[in-house]
CSV table of C-alpha atoms and ligand atoms in Angstrom, one decimal:
chain,number,residue,atom,x,y,z
A,114,MET,CA,18.1,16.5,-6.3
A,115,PHE,CA,15.5,14.0,-7.5
A,116,GLY,CA,17.2,13.2,-10.7
A,117,CYS,CA,20.3,12.7,-9.0
A,118,ALA,CA,18.9,9.8,-6.5
A,119,ARG,CA,17.0,8.6,-9.6
A,120,VAL,CA,20.5,8.0,-11.2
A,121,VAL,CA,22.3,6.6,-8.2
A,122,TYR,CA,19.5,4.1,-7.5
A,123,ASN,CA,19.4,3.0,-11.3
A,124,ASP,CA,23.0,2.9,-11.3
A,125,CYS,CA,23.1,0.4,-8.1
A,126,LEU,CA,20.6,-1.9,-9.9
A,127,HIS,CA,22.6,-1.9,-13.0
A,128,LEU,CA,25.7,-2.3,-10.9
A,129,ARG,CA,24.5,-5.4,-8.7
A,130,ASP,CA,22.9,-7.2,-12.2
A,131,GLN,CA,26.4,-7.0,-13.5
A,132,CYS,CA,27.8,-8.3,-10.7
A,133,HIS,CA,25.4,-10.9,-10.1
A,134,ALA,CA,25.6,-12.0,-13.8
A,135,ALA,CA,29.1,-12.6,-13.6
A,136,GLY,CA,28.7,-14.3,-10.7
A,137,GLN,CA,30.9,-11.9,-8.4
A,138,LYS,CA,30.0,-10.8,-5.0
A,139,VAL,CA,29.9,-7.1,-3.9
A,140,THR,CA,29.6,-5.3,-0.7
A,141,ASP,CA,27.0,-2.9,0.0
A,142,THR,CA,30.0,-0.6,0.9
A,143,GLU,CA,31.7,-1.3,-2.4
A,144,VAL,CA,28.5,-0.7,-4.2
A,145,GLN,CA,27.9,2.8,-2.6
A,146,ARG,CA,31.7,3.4,-3.1
A,147,ARG,CA,31.5,3.1,-6.9
A,148,VAL,CA,28.1,4.7,-7.7
A,149,ILE,CA,28.5,7.7,-5.6
A,150,THR,CA,32.3,8.5,-4.7
A,151,LEU,CA,33.8,7.3,-7.8
A,152,ALA,CA,31.1,8.3,-10.1
A,153,LYS,CA,31.5,11.6,-8.9
A,154,ALA,CA,35.1,11.8,-10.2
A,155,THR,CA,33.9,11.0,-13.6
A,156,PRO,CA,32.6,13.4,-16.1
A,157,GLU,CA,29.6,11.9,-16.8
A,158,ARG,CA,28.4,12.0,-13.3
A,159,ALA,CA,30.2,14.7,-11.7
A,160,TRP,CA,26.9,16.6,-11.4
A,161,LEU,CA,26.3,14.2,-8.4
A,162,GLY,CA,28.5,16.2,-6.2
A,163,GLU,CA,25.9,19.3,-6.5
A,164,VAL,CA,23.5,17.5,-4.2
A,165,SER,CA,23.5,16.4,-0.5
A,166,SER,CA,25.2,12.9,-0.5
A,167,VAL,CA,22.3,12.1,2.4
A,168,ALA,CA,19.8,11.8,-0.6
A,169,LEU,CA,22.2,9.6,-2.5
A,170,ILE,CA,22.9,7.4,0.2
A,171,GLN,CA,19.4,6.6,1.0
A,172,ALA,CA,18.8,5.9,-2.7
A,173,CYS,CA,21.6,3.3,-2.4
A,174,ASN,CA,19.9,1.9,0.6
A,175,ASP,CA,16.9,1.4,-1.3
A,176,ALA,CA,18.0,-0.1,-3.9
A,177,ARG,CA,19.6,-2.7,-1.8
A,178,ARG,CA,16.2,-3.4,-0.1
A,179,ALA,CA,14.7,-3.7,-3.4
A,180,TYR,CA,17.4,-6.1,-4.5
A,181,GLN,CA,17.4,-7.9,-1.2
A,182,ASN,CA,13.4,-8.2,-1.5
A,183,TRP,CA,13.7,-9.6,-5.1
A,184,PHE,CA,16.2,-12.3,-3.7
A,185,ASP,CA,14.3,-13.2,-0.8
A,186,SER,CA,11.2,-13.6,-2.8
A,187,LEU,CA,13.0,-16.0,-5.2
A,188,ALA,CA,14.6,-17.9,-2.5
A,189,GLY,CA,10.8,-18.2,-0.8
A,190,ARG,CA,12.1,-16.1,2.3
A,191,ARG,CA,9.4,-13.7,1.6
A,192,LYS,CA,5.7,-14.3,2.3
A,193,GLY,CA,3.1,-13.0,0.0
A,194,ARG,CA,3.3,-12.8,-3.9
A,195,LYS,CA,6.6,-13.3,-6.0
A,196,ILE,CA,8.0,-9.9,-6.5
A,197,ARG,CA,9.7,-9.2,-9.7
A,198,HIS,CA,13.2,-7.7,-10.5
A,199,PRO,CA,13.4,-4.0,-9.3
A,200,ARG,CA,12.4,-1.7,-11.8
A,201,PRO,CA,14.4,1.1,-12.6
A,202,ARG,CA,13.1,4.8,-11.5
A,203,ARG,CA,11.8,6.5,-14.2
A,204,LYS,CA,12.1,10.5,-14.9
A,205,HIS,CA,8.0,10.8,-15.6
A,206,GLY,CA,6.1,9.9,-12.6
A,207,ARG,CA,6.2,9.8,-9.0
A,208,GLN,CA,9.7,11.3,-7.7
A,209,SER,CA,11.1,10.9,-4.3
A,210,ILE,CA,13.9,11.5,-1.7
A,211,ARG,CA,14.5,10.4,1.8
A,212,LEU,CA,16.8,12.1,4.1
A,213,THR,CA,18.1,11.2,7.3
A,214,ARG,CA,18.5,13.4,10.4
A,215,ASN,CA,21.8,15.1,9.1
A,216,GLY,CA,20.1,16.0,5.6
A,217,PHE,CA,17.5,18.1,6.6
A,218,ALA,CA,16.2,20.3,9.8
A,219,LEU,CA,13.2,22.3,10.7
A,220,HIS,CA,13.8,26.0,10.8
A,221,GLY,CA,10.5,27.1,12.2
A,222,ALA,CA,7.8,26.5,9.9
A,223,ARG,CA,10.3,26.1,7.2
A,224,LEU,CA,11.8,22.9,5.9
A,225,TYR,CA,15.7,22.8,5.4
A,226,VAL,CA,16.9,20.5,3.1
A,227,ALA,CA,20.7,20.0,2.4
A,228,ARG,CA,22.3,21.9,-0.4
A,229,ILE,CA,18.8,23.2,-1.1
A,230,GLY,CA,17.6,25.6,1.4
A,231,ASP,CA,14.8,26.5,3.5
A,232,VAL,CA,11.2,25.3,1.7
A,233,PRO,CA,8.1,26.8,2.7
A,234,VAL,CA,5.5,24.1,4.0
A,235,ARG,CA,2.1,24.0,4.0
A,236,TRP,CA,1.6,22.1,7.3
A,237,SER,CA,-1.2,19.5,7.5
A,238,ARG,CA,-1.0,18.9,10.9
A,239,PRO,CA,1.8,19.5,14.1
A,240,LEU,CA,4.5,16.9,14.1
A,241,PRO,CA,3.9,15.1,17.5
A,242,SER,CA,7.6,14.3,18.0
A,243,GLN,CA,11.0,15.5,16.3
A,244,PRO,CA,11.1,13.4,12.9
A,245,SER,CA,13.9,11.1,12.4
A,246,SER,CA,13.8,11.3,8.7
A,247,VAL,CA,11.7,12.9,6.0
A,248,THR,CA,10.8,11.7,2.5
A,249,VAL,CA,10.1,14.6,0.0
A,250,ILE,CA,7.9,13.4,-3.1
A,251,ARG,CA,6.7,15.0,-6.3
A,252,GLU,CA,3.8,13.8,-7.8
A,253,PRO,CA,3.2,13.5,-11.2
A,254,ASP,CA,0.7,16.2,-10.8
A,255,GLY,CA,3.2,18.5,-9.7
A,256,ARG,CA,2.4,18.5,-6.1
A,257,TYR,CA,5.2,18.3,-3.4
A,258,TYR,CA,4.7,16.6,-0.4
A,259,ALA,CA,7.1,16.0,2.8
A,260,SER,CA,6.1,13.1,4.6
A,261,PHE,CA,7.8,12.7,8.2
A,262,VAL,CA,8.8,9.7,10.2
A,263,VAL,CA,7.8,10.6,13.7
A,264,GLU,CA,7.1,8.6,16.9
A,265,ARG,CA,3.5,8.8,18.3
A,266,ALA,CA,2.2,7.7,21.5
A,267,ALA,CA,-0.5,4.9,21.6
A,268,ALA,CA,-3.8,6.4,22.6
A,269,PRO,CA,-5.8,3.4,24.2
A,270,LEU,CA,-9.7,4.0,24.0
A,271,THR,CA,-11.8,2.6,26.8
A,272,ALA,CA,-12.2,-1.0,26.4
A,273,CYS,CA,-15.8,-2.5,25.2
A,274,ASP,CA,-17.0,-5.8,24.8
A,275,ARG,CA,-18.1,-5.6,21.0
A,276,GLU,CA,-16.1,-7.6,18.5
A,277,VAL,CA,-16.8,-8.0,15.0
A,278,GLY,CA,-16.2,-9.8,11.7
A,279,ILE,CA,-15.7,-8.2,8.2
A,280,ASP,CA,-15.9,-9.5,5.0
A,281,LEU,CA,-14.5,-7.6,2.3
A,282,GLY,CA,-16.6,-7.7,-1.1
A,283,LEU,CA,-17.1,-6.5,-4.3
A,284,VAL,CA,-20.8,-5.7,-4.4
A,285,SER,CA,-20.5,-3.9,-1.0
A,286,LEU,CA,-16.9,-3.0,0.4
A,287,VAL,CA,-17.4,-4.3,3.7
A,288,ALA,CA,-20.0,-6.5,5.3
A,289,THR,CA,-19.9,-6.7,9.1
A,290,SER,CA,-21.6,-9.7,11.3
A,291,ASP,CA,-23.5,-7.2,13.1
A,292,GLY,CA,-25.6,-7.1,9.5
A,293,GLU,CA,-24.3,-3.7,8.4
A,294,LEU,CA,-23.6,-3.4,4.3
A,295,ILE,CA,-21.2,-0.7,3.7
A,296,ALA,CA,-21.2,0.5,0.3
A,297,ASN,CA,-18.3,0.6,-1.9
A,298,PRO,CA,-17.9,4.0,-3.3
A,299,ARG,CA,-17.0,3.1,-6.8
A,300,LEU,CA,-15.0,6.3,-7.5
A,301,LEU,CA,-12.8,5.1,-10.0
A,302,ARG,CA,-15.8,3.8,-12.2
A,303,ALA,CA,-17.9,7.0,-11.9
A,304,LYS,CA,-14.7,9.2,-12.9
A,305,GLU,CA,-13.5,6.5,-15.6
A,306,ARG,CA,-14.9,8.6,-18.2
A,307,LYS,CA,-13.2,11.5,-17.3
A,308,LEU,CA,-10.0,9.7,-16.8
A,309,ALA,CA,-10.6,8.1,-20.2
A,310,ARG,CA,-11.3,11.3,-21.9
A,311,ALA,CA,-8.0,12.9,-20.6
A,312,GLN,CA,-6.4,10.0,-21.4
A,313,ARG,CA,-7.3,9.6,-25.1
A,314,SER,CA,-6.7,13.3,-24.9
A,315,LEU,CA,-3.1,12.5,-23.8
A,316,SER,CA,-2.6,10.0,-26.6
A,317,ARG,CA,-3.4,12.0,-29.4
A,318,LYS,CA,-0.7,14.7,-28.3
A,319,GLN,CA,2.5,14.6,-30.0
A,320,LYS,CA,5.7,13.2,-27.9
A,321,GLY,CA,7.6,16.1,-26.4
A,322,SER,CA,5.2,18.9,-27.1
A,323,ALA,CA,4.0,21.1,-24.4
A,324,SER,CA,0.6,20.2,-24.9
A,325,ARG,CA,1.7,16.6,-24.0
A,326,ALA,CA,3.0,17.6,-20.7
A,327,LYS,CA,-0.3,19.5,-19.9
A,328,ALA,CA,-2.2,16.7,-21.0
A,329,ARG,CA,-0.4,14.3,-19.1
A,330,ARG,CA,-0.6,16.4,-15.8
A,331,ARG,CA,-4.4,16.7,-16.4
A,332,VAL,CA,-4.5,12.6,-15.9
A,333,ALA,CA,-2.6,12.7,-12.9
A,334,VAL,CA,-4.8,15.1,-11.4
A,335,VAL,CA,-7.8,13.0,-11.9
A,336,HIS,CA,-6.0,10.3,-10.7
A,337,ARG,CA,-5.0,12.4,-7.6
A,338,LYS,CA,-8.5,13.1,-6.8
A,339,VAL,CA,-9.7,9.4,-7.1
A,340,ARG,CA,-7.0,8.5,-4.8
A,341,GLU,CA,-7.7,11.0,-1.7
A,342,ALA,CA,-11.4,10.7,-2.0
A,343,ARG,CA,-10.8,7.0,-1.7
A,344,LEU,CA,-8.2,7.2,1.2
A,345,ASP,CA,-10.5,9.7,3.1
A,346,HIS,CA,-13.5,7.0,2.9
A,347,ALA,CA,-11.1,4.0,4.0
A,348,HIS,CA,-9.9,6.3,7.1
A,349,LYS,CA,-13.6,7.3,8.3
A,350,LEU,CA,-14.4,3.4,8.0
A,351,ALA,CA,-11.7,2.1,9.8
A,352,LEU,CA,-11.7,4.7,12.7
A,353,ARG,CA,-15.6,3.7,13.0
A,354,LEU,CA,-14.9,0.1,13.0
A,355,VAL,CA,-12.1,0.4,15.2
A,356,ARG,CA,-14.0,2.9,17.6
A,357,ASP,CA,-17.0,0.8,18.0
A,358,ASN,CA,-15.4,-2.8,18.4
A,359,GLN,CA,-12.6,-4.0,20.8
A,360,ALA,CA,-11.7,-6.6,18.2
A,361,ILE,CA,-12.0,-6.9,14.5
A,362,TYR,CA,-11.4,-9.7,12.3
A,363,ALA,CA,-10.9,-10.0,8.7
A,364,GLU,CA,-10.2,-12.9,6.2
A,365,ASP,CA,-6.1,-13.1,5.2
A,366,LEU,CA,-6.8,-12.3,1.6
A,367,CYS,CA,-4.4,-12.6,-1.1
A,368,VAL,CA,-5.7,-9.3,-2.6
A,369,SER,CA,-2.6,-9.3,-5.1
A,370,GLY,CA,-3.7,-12.7,-6.6
A,371,LEU,CA,-7.2,-11.5,-7.1
A,372,VAL,CA,-6.1,-8.2,-8.6
A,373,ARG,CA,-4.7,-10.3,-12.1
A,374,THR,CA,-8.2,-11.8,-12.6
A,375,ARG,CA,-10.8,-10.5,-14.5
A,376,LEU,CA,-11.9,-8.9,-11.5
A,377,ALA,CA,-8.8,-6.5,-11.2
A,378,ARG,CA,-10.9,-3.3,-11.6
A,379,SER,CA,-13.4,-3.8,-8.8
A,380,VAL,CA,-10.7,-5.2,-6.6
A,381,SER,CA,-8.0,-2.3,-6.9
A,382,ASP,CA,-11.3,0.0,-6.8
A,383,ALA,CA,-12.4,-1.5,-3.7
A,384,GLY,CA,-9.1,-0.6,-2.1
A,385,TRP,CA,-9.2,-3.7,0.3
A,386,SER,CA,-5.4,-3.6,1.3
A,387,GLN,CA,-5.5,0.1,2.2
A,388,LEU,CA,-8.3,-0.3,4.0
A,389,VAL,CA,-6.9,-3.6,5.9
A,390,ARG,CA,-4.0,-1.6,6.6
A,391,LEU,CA,-5.9,1.4,8.0
A,392,ILE,CA,-7.8,-1.0,10.4
A,393,GLU,CA,-4.5,-2.5,11.3
A,394,GLU,CA,-2.6,0.8,12.1
A,395,LYS,CA,-5.5,2.4,13.8
A,396,ALA,CA,-6.3,-0.9,16.1
A,397,ALA,CA,-2.7,-0.6,17.4
A,398,ARG,CA,-2.9,3.0,18.3
A,399,TYR,CA,-6.5,2.9,20.0
A,400,GLY,CA,-5.9,-0.5,21.9
A,401,ARG,CA,-7.9,-2.8,19.8
A,402,THR,CA,-7.2,-6.0,18.7
A,403,PHE,CA,-6.9,-6.7,14.9
A,404,ALA,CA,-6.4,-10.2,13.6
A,405,LYS,CA,-6.5,-11.9,10.1
A,406,ILE,CA,-8.0,-15.5,10.3
A,407,GLY,CA,-4.8,-17.3,9.3
A,408,ARG,CA,-6.1,-20.2,7.3
A,409,PHE,CA,-8.5,-21.0,4.2
A,410,GLU,CA,-11.9,-21.2,5.6
A,411,PRO,CA,-15.0,-21.4,2.8
A,412,THR,CA,-16.6,-18.4,4.8
A,413,SER,CA,-19.5,-17.9,2.2
A,414,GLN,CA,-20.4,-22.1,2.3
A,415,ALA,CA,-21.1,-22.5,5.8
A,416,CYS,CA,-24.3,-21.6,7.5
A,417,SER,CA,-23.3,-19.1,10.4
A,418,ALA,CA,-26.5,-20.4,12.4
A,419,CYS,CA,-25.9,-24.3,12.1
A,420,GLY,CA,-22.5,-24.5,11.0
A,421,VAL,CA,-23.9,-27.0,8.2
A,422,LYS,CA,-21.6,-26.4,4.9
A,423,ASP,CA,-24.1,-25.8,2.0
A,424,GLY,CA,-21.6,-26.3,-0.8
A,425,PRO,CA,-20.5,-23.4,-3.3
A,426,LYS,CA,-22.6,-20.8,-4.5
A,427,PRO,CA,-21.8,-18.7,-7.6
A,428,LEU,CA,-21.0,-15.2,-7.1
A,429,ASP,CA,-24.3,-13.7,-8.2
A,430,VAL,CA,-26.2,-15.8,-5.2
A,431,ARG,CA,-26.8,-13.0,-2.9
A,432,ALA,CA,-28.9,-14.2,-0.6
A,433,TRP,CA,-29.6,-17.8,0.2
A,434,GLN,CA,-31.6,-20.4,2.7
A,435,CYS,CA,-30.0,-22.9,4.7
A,436,ALA,CA,-31.1,-26.3,3.8
A,437,ALA,CA,-30.5,-27.6,7.3
A,438,CYS,CA,-31.9,-24.6,9.8
A,439,GLY,CA,-33.9,-22.7,7.0
A,440,ALA,CA,-31.9,-19.8,8.2
A,441,VAL,CA,-32.0,-16.8,5.4
A,442,HIS,CA,-28.8,-15.4,4.8
A,443,ASP,CA,-27.4,-12.3,3.3
A,444,ARG,CA,-24.2,-13.9,1.2
A,445,ASP,CA,-21.8,-11.3,3.0
A,446,ILE,CA,-23.3,-10.9,6.2
A,447,ASN,CA,-22.8,-14.7,6.7
A,448,ALA,CA,-19.3,-14.4,5.7
A,449,ALA,CA,-18.9,-11.8,7.9
A,450,LYS,CA,-20.5,-13.9,11.0
A,451,ASN,CA,-18.3,-16.9,10.1
A,452,ILE,CA,-15.2,-14.8,10.4
A,453,LEU,CA,-16.0,-13.5,13.7
A,454,ALA,CA,-16.4,-16.8,15.0
A,455,ALA,CA,-13.1,-18.1,13.3
A,456,GLY,CA,-11.5,-14.9,14.8
A,457,ARG,CA,-12.9,-15.7,18.3
A,458,ALA,CA,-11.8,-19.3,17.9
A,459,ASP,CA,-8.4,-18.7,17.0
A,460,ARG,CA,-8.2,-16.1,19.9
A,461,LEU,CA,-9.2,-18.7,22.3
A,462,ASN,CA,-7.0,-21.3,21.3
A,463,ALA,CA,-4.1,-19.0,21.5
A,464,ARG,CA,-5.0,-18.0,24.8
A,465,GLY,CA,-5.6,-21.6,25.9
A,466,ALA,CA,-2.1,-22.9,24.4
A,467,GLY,CA,-0.2,-19.9,25.7
A,468,VAL,CA,1.1,-19.6,22.1
A,469,ARG,CA,-0.1,-18.7,18.7
A,470,PRO,CA,-1.5,-21.1,16.7
A,471,PRO,CA,0.3,-21.9,13.4
A,472,SER,CA,-0.7,-19.9,11.1
A,473,LEU,CA,-1.5,-21.8,7.6
A,474,VAL,CA,-1.9,-18.8,5.4
A,475,ALA,CA,-3.7,-19.7,2.2
A,476,ALA,CA,-1.5,-20.3,-0.7
A,477,GLY,CA,-1.9,-17.2,-3.1
A,478,ALA,CA,-3.8,-19.3,-6.0
A,479,GLU,CA,-6.1,-20.8,-3.6
A,480,ALA,CA,-6.7,-17.6,-1.8
A,481,GLY,CA,-7.0,-16.0,-5.0
A,482,THR,CA,-9.5,-17.8,-6.5
A,483,HIS,CA,-11.9,-19.3,-3.5
A,484,ARG,CA,-14.0,-16.2,-3.7
A,485,SER,CA,-15.0,-16.7,-7.3
A,486,ALA,CA,-15.6,-20.4,-6.7
A,487,ALA,CA,-17.1,-20.2,-3.4
B,1206,ZN,ZN1,-28.4,-23.5,9.0
């Protein structure tokens, strides 16, 4: 089923590319008809008939979405970094199929997948509602996951009057305006040697051999452990920030712009975007406010006590004294205080005018470099 969905996805991309190159318009229905219905009738793709068509249709939809995103990005209709042409799905690596209501069912504790049958599941938690769809994933380390789309009621916490600004950094993962520095668990680096060893071992194995497959799995396992530990830490940190504060403000960082610089390893290691996403989700769930300050602010240059801009400072300057008022600042905590002030100002503005202020999100290059220039 994974293989069929992958082939259909790739055929969709190929067909759309061909039509695009020939200057032909092709409707979504026509794409689906050609890569599924007509393809099934050919000897090369006859095996598509052996699996549930629900997964194939979803693969078609995924390819359409990927193609649309790429087009929107080209036309400048999409925020964020430019995205590239969708890549074909590969046989190695993560595999997934998506099934809507008519492609799966729950039989007690088992998951019924159309044309596959009942699959035993080790549930991580009870489902809060009837799932509307399920994604079955096979990770490169050989583990299978079922991820359900469910509806969950919001669970607002009792209101409190604390607000916090957070600065996402490299030295500390998070600095808060309350003066707290939360360490960055440099998990990837700590396990890097282990990972490097596993990867070296993989590169020495002969292509197509059984030992290569084994070595590849070992690399995938180390990756998974790092990923899980990082996610766990991010969940706990996000929950703590959301529970303790009524509003949380953060900078609108164009993380992807930074990732390509020499800071790449540390940045992806820190997992900023993951953390921000979790804070956003938890804030929505618990009735808290999360806002990104939607404009470029030189938060690490201005003194949070008197507001005087002290000029850019190299990244290795961790603490400084304001020449105007004499206040001594930790670089990141000072930035967090400025973020809190900017976030509050945005909020008051929005309330006063009755509308949200136009958010002038910093352009990728600006946002991507201002931290190292600041
Ligand atoms: Zn000052």
